[in-house]
Each structure stands twice: as C-alpha cells, then as structure tokens.
C-alpha positions as a Python dict, from the first residue, in 0.01 Angstrom:
ca = {
    (1, 'M'): (0, 0, 0),
    (2, 'D'): (-340, 142, 83),
    (3, 'Q'): (-460, -91, 358),
    (4, 'T'): (-364, -191, 710),
    (5, 'P'): (-141, -497, 744),
    (6, 'S'): (-405, -717, 907),
    (7, 'A'): (-679, -610, 664),
    (8, 'V'): (-587, -871, 402),
    (9, 'R'): (-581, -1156, 650),
    (10, 'A'): (-907, -1039, 806),
    (11, 'R'): (-1072, -1027, 463),
    (12, 'L'): (-936, -1373, 380),
    (13, 'R'): (-1058, -1514, 712),
    (14, 'D'): (-1402, -1353, 684),
    (15, 'A'): (-1453, -1448, 319),
    (16, 'T'): (-1349, -1810, 364),
    (17, 'R'): (-1495, -1883, 709),
    (18, 'P'): (-1827, -2030, 583),
    (19, 'L'): (-1649, -2234, 315),
    (20, 'H'): (-1394, -2356, 566),
    (21, 'R'): (-1670, -2469, 802),
    (22, 'A'): (-1858, -2641, 519),
    (23, 'L'): (-1546, -2829, 412),
    (24, 'E'): (-1460, -2928, 767),
    (25, 'S'): (-1809, -3070, 819),
    (26, 'A'): (-1781, -3259, 488),
    (27, 'L'): (-1467, -3440, 605),
    (28, 'P'): (-1511, -3742, 836),
    (29, 'L'): (-1223, -3631, 1060),
    (30, 'G'): (-1381, -3286, 1081),
    (31, 'R'): (-1704, -3448, 1199),
    (32, 'G'): (-1520, -3637, 1470),
    (33, 'C'): (-1477, -3978, 1302),
    (34, 'V'): (-1137, -4063, 1446),
    (35, 'D'): (-1048, -4407, 1311),
    (36, 'R'): (-796, -4558, 1069),
    (37, 'D'): (-1032, -4565, 771),
    (38, 'S'): (-1134, -4201, 815),
    (39, 'Y'): (-772, -4097, 854),
    (40, 'R'): (-664, -4292, 545),
    (41, 'D'): (-956, -4141, 352),
    (42, 'H'): (-855, -3793, 470),
    (43, 'L'): (-497, -3832, 350),
    (44, 'R'): (-602, -3984, 16),
    (45, 'F'): (-848, -3700, -42),
    (46, 'L'): (-583, -3438, 35),
    (47, 'L'): (-327, -3608, -187),
    (48, 'S'): (-573, -3625, -476),
    (49, 'F'): (-616, -3247, -459),
    (50, 'H'): (-266, -3138, -358),
    (51, 'E'): (-83, -3325, -631),
    (52, 'P'): (-237, -3151, -935),
    (53, 'V'): (-266, -2814, -759),
    (54, 'E'): (96, -2820, -648),
    (55, 'R'): (211, -2885, -1006),
    (56, 'H'): (36, -2563, -1108),
    (57, 'L'): (181, -2372, -813),
    (58, 'Q'): (533, -2481, -912),
    (59, 'A'): (475, -2343, -1263),
    (60, 'N'): (372, -2000, -1131),
    (61, 'V'): (690, -1790, -1162),
    (62, 'E'): (535, -1485, -992),
    (63, 'L'): (439, -1698, -692),
    (64, 'I'): (787, -1847, -664),
    (65, 'E'): (932, -1494, -661),
    (66, 'A'): (694, -1399, -379),
    (67, 'L'): (748, -1725, -187),
    (68, 'P'): (1102, -1848, -257),
    (69, 'D'): (1041, -2134, -10),
    (70, 'L'): (745, -2264, -212),
    (71, 'Q'): (909, -2603, -275),
    (72, 'A'): (942, -2664, 99),
    (73, 'R'): (572, -2585, 144),
    (74, 'L'): (451, -2857, -91),
    (75, 'K'): (284, -3155, 75),
    (76, 'T'): (247, -3418, -199),
    (77, 'T'): (563, -3603, -95),
    (78, 'L'): (459, -3609, 273),
    (79, 'L'): (114, -3737, 183),
    (80, 'R'): (259, -4003, -48),
    (81, 'D'): (504, -4111, 223),
    (82, 'D'): (224, -4133, 481),
    (83, 'L'): (7, -4344, 253),
    (84, 'G'): (280, -4567, 110),
    (85, 'A'): (130, -4827, -124),
    (86, 'E'): (-215, -4673, -77),
    (87, 'A'): (-116, -4347, -244),
    (88, 'Q'): (-305, -4423, -567),
    (89, 'C'): (-627, -4222, -575),
    (90, 'P'): (-860, -4056, -823),
    (91, 'R'): (-796, -3698, -934),
    (92, 'P'): (-1044, -3413, -935),
    (93, 'P'): (-1172, -3324, -1281),
    (94, 'R'): (-1088, -2958, -1217),
    (95, 'V'): (-857, -2779, -980),
    (96, 'P'): (-758, -2414, -949),
    (97, 'I'): (-483, -2319, -1195),
    (98, 'P'): (-327, -2003, -1048),
    (99, 'R'): (-136, -1807, -1309),
    (100, 'T'): (-58, -1488, -1118),
    (101, 'R'): (99, -1410, -783),
    (102, 'P'): (-229, -1309, -616),
    (103, 'Q'): (-406, -1618, -747),
    (104, 'G'): (-127, -1843, -623),
    (105, 'L'): (-124, -1674, -285),
    (106, 'G'): (-498, -1741, -249),
    (107, 'V'): (-441, -2111, -314),
    (108, 'V'): (-139, -2127, -83),
    (109, 'Y'): (-337, -1950, 192),
    (110, 'V'): (-588, -2237, 191),
    (111, 'L'): (-330, -2516, 169),
    (112, 'E'): (-103, -2364, 435),
    (113, 'G'): (-399, -2302, 663),
    (114, 'A'): (-496, -2668, 625),
    (115, 'T'): (-143, -2768, 722),
    (116, 'L'): (-164, -2566, 1043),
    (117, 'G'): (-513, -2692, 1115),
    (118, 'A'): (-412, -3052, 1056),
    (119, 'R'): (-178, -3039, 1353),
    (120, 'V'): (-474, -3028, 1592),
    (121, 'L'): (-587, -3365, 1454),
    (122, 'L'): (-266, -3542, 1548),
    (123, 'P'): (-325, -3556, 1927),
    (124, 'R'): (-681, -3683, 1869),
    (125, 'L'): (-553, -3954, 1636),
    (126, 'R'): (-285, -4054, 1887),
    (127, 'R'): (-536, -4075, 2173),
    (128, 'A'): (-760, -4296, 1956),
    (129, 'G'): (-465, -4525, 1874),
    (130, 'V'): (-484, -4444, 1501),
    (131, 'V'): (-125, -4322, 1487),
    (132, 'P'): (131, -4458, 1498),
    (133, 'G'): (-5, -4721, 1267),
    (134, 'P'): (12, -4845, 910),
    (135, 'V'): (-49, -4493, 779),
    (136, 'G'): (212, -4231, 865),
    (137, 'C'): (168, -3887, 1015),
    (138, 'R'): (437, -3674, 851),
    (139, 'Y'): (175, -3451, 688),
    (140, 'L'): (-10, -3391, 1014),
    (141, 'S'): (310, -3321, 1204),
    (142, 'G'): (421, -3068, 946),
    (143, 'G'): (699, -3282, 802),
    (144, 'G'): (973, -3059, 937),
    (145, 'S'): (824, -2752, 773),
    (146, 'G'): (949, -2520, 1044),
    (147, 'G'): (636, -2498, 1259),
    (148, 'S'): (444, -2177, 1212),
    (149, 'A'): (733, -1993, 1041),
    (150, 'P'): (607, -2064, 685),
    (151, 'W'): (262, -1935, 786),
    (152, 'Q'): (417, -1618, 930),
    (153, 'R'): (617, -1563, 610),
    (154, 'L'): (301, -1611, 402),
    (155, 'C'): (116, -1360, 621),
    (156, 'H'): (402, -1114, 576),
    (157, 'V'): (366, -1141, 195),
    (158, 'L'): (-14, -1114, 214),
    (159, 'E'): (3, -803, 430),
    (160, 'R'): (202, -622, 163),
    (161, 'L'): (-33, -687, -126),
    (162, 'P'): (-188, -386, -296),
    (163, 'R'): (-569, -372, -263),
    (164, 'G'): (-639, -494, -618),
    (165, 'E'): (-412, -793, -576),
    (166, 'S'): (-549, -872, -232),
    (167, 'A'): (-904, -883, -374),
    (168, 'E'): (-784, -1137, -630),
    (169, 'T'): (-613, -1337, -354),
    (170, 'V'): (-936, -1347, -153),
    (171, 'A'): (-1131, -1459, -461),
    (172, 'W'): (-884, -1741, -527),
    (173, 'A'): (-888, -1856, -165),
    (174, 'E'): (-1268, -1882, -195),
    (175, 'L'): (-1231, -2063, -528),
    (176, 'T'): (-990, -2311, -372),
    (177, 'F'): (-1229, -2389, -87),
    (178, 'R'): (-1520, -2425, -332),
    (179, 'S'): (-1310, -2659, -547),
    (180, 'L'): (-1227, -2872, -243),
    (181, 'L'): (-1595, -2885, -147),
    (182, 'V'): (-1707, -2989, -496),
    (183, 'W'): (-1434, -3252, -509),
    (184, 'R'): (-1527, -3385, -163),
    (185, 'R'): (-1889, -3430, -272),
    (186, 'R'): (-1777, -3621, -582),
    (187, 'W'): (-1529, -3819, -374),
    (188, 'E'): (-1808, -3927, -138),
    (189, 'A'): (-2030, -4022, -433),
    (190, 'C'): (-1756, -4246, -575),
    (191, 'A'): (-1681, -4419, -244),
}
C-alpha cells in the first residue's frame, strides 16, 4: 500500500462533495420539505435506484469477497417494507454496473453514506409528525444494520486499497452520484 489510511476516504469525500450537495438539493427532503408526500417520494426514488444497483452488487464476486456482509448492507427489502403497497415505481434507464471490487466499493461508498446520512432525517420527520405513519421508517433507522459498524468496516477495506484501485473506487463513487442526479432529474420530469 502506497498511501496513508485516510487518504482514500479524503479523496472520496473531496471528489464527491459537490455531487453530494447537488443531489441533496435535488431531493425535497434535502431542501427541507418535511411532509408525508416528500418522504414517500424520497423512499420511492431510493428504491427505484437501489433495487437494480443492488442486483449488480450481488453479482460482483470480488466485492462479496471484500465485503462478506454485503447481503446485510442491501436496502431494497427495507425500502419495500417501508413503502408497502406503494413500492411499485419506475426504474432508471441506466444504473452503474460494477464488475470489479474497486467499482463495487465506489458504489457501496455512496449507498452506505446515504444510509448514515438518512438517520439525521428521522428526528426531523418525527418532529413533523410524518413518522410514525402509513409509510415505515426501517430504512431511515438503519433496519438493524449495526449502527455505524458497517461503515467502519467499509472504511477499513477502503483504507487498504492500492492507489490504482482507489482511483477506480473514487471514479465509481462519482459515477454513482452522477447517475443518481440524472435519475432524479428524470424522476422529477415524470412526476
């Protein structure tokens, strides 16, 4: 390994920060719209992206070797449970298809980061009386994922990536954010 342990995470954070901000401002909940419709829309949007992406993650043997707990990290079931009968939603025309370990880690970095970030929404939704309600909150509460432990394990794997692989991971994290942004714009246009 030819880099410091925190270098990969710092590069990931720095490279994705503008994309993360752009996505957050494109989401009604990120803009402060804390109501049932915005929450339902948020979950449906996430499900529409997670479901096809998670199928590709599960087919990535290198990623499963690097993250043996990958199955426990997947959120489609939590999102479907939260939405219940409203879980039917359109699918993005294109999603990242990670075929290597570094590519998969870039995608997981974005999805896991969103899981951690989603937890800050839960208190706001509770104060606004949105949850508990007809739409569940298992996804936002982490669904028993072990708190920040999965994130720490992901960081541990990221910190051990060789420089060439970490560059690919950063590129795929950016690609994942860009894919989410493109899909959100199309989602808004279809609404």
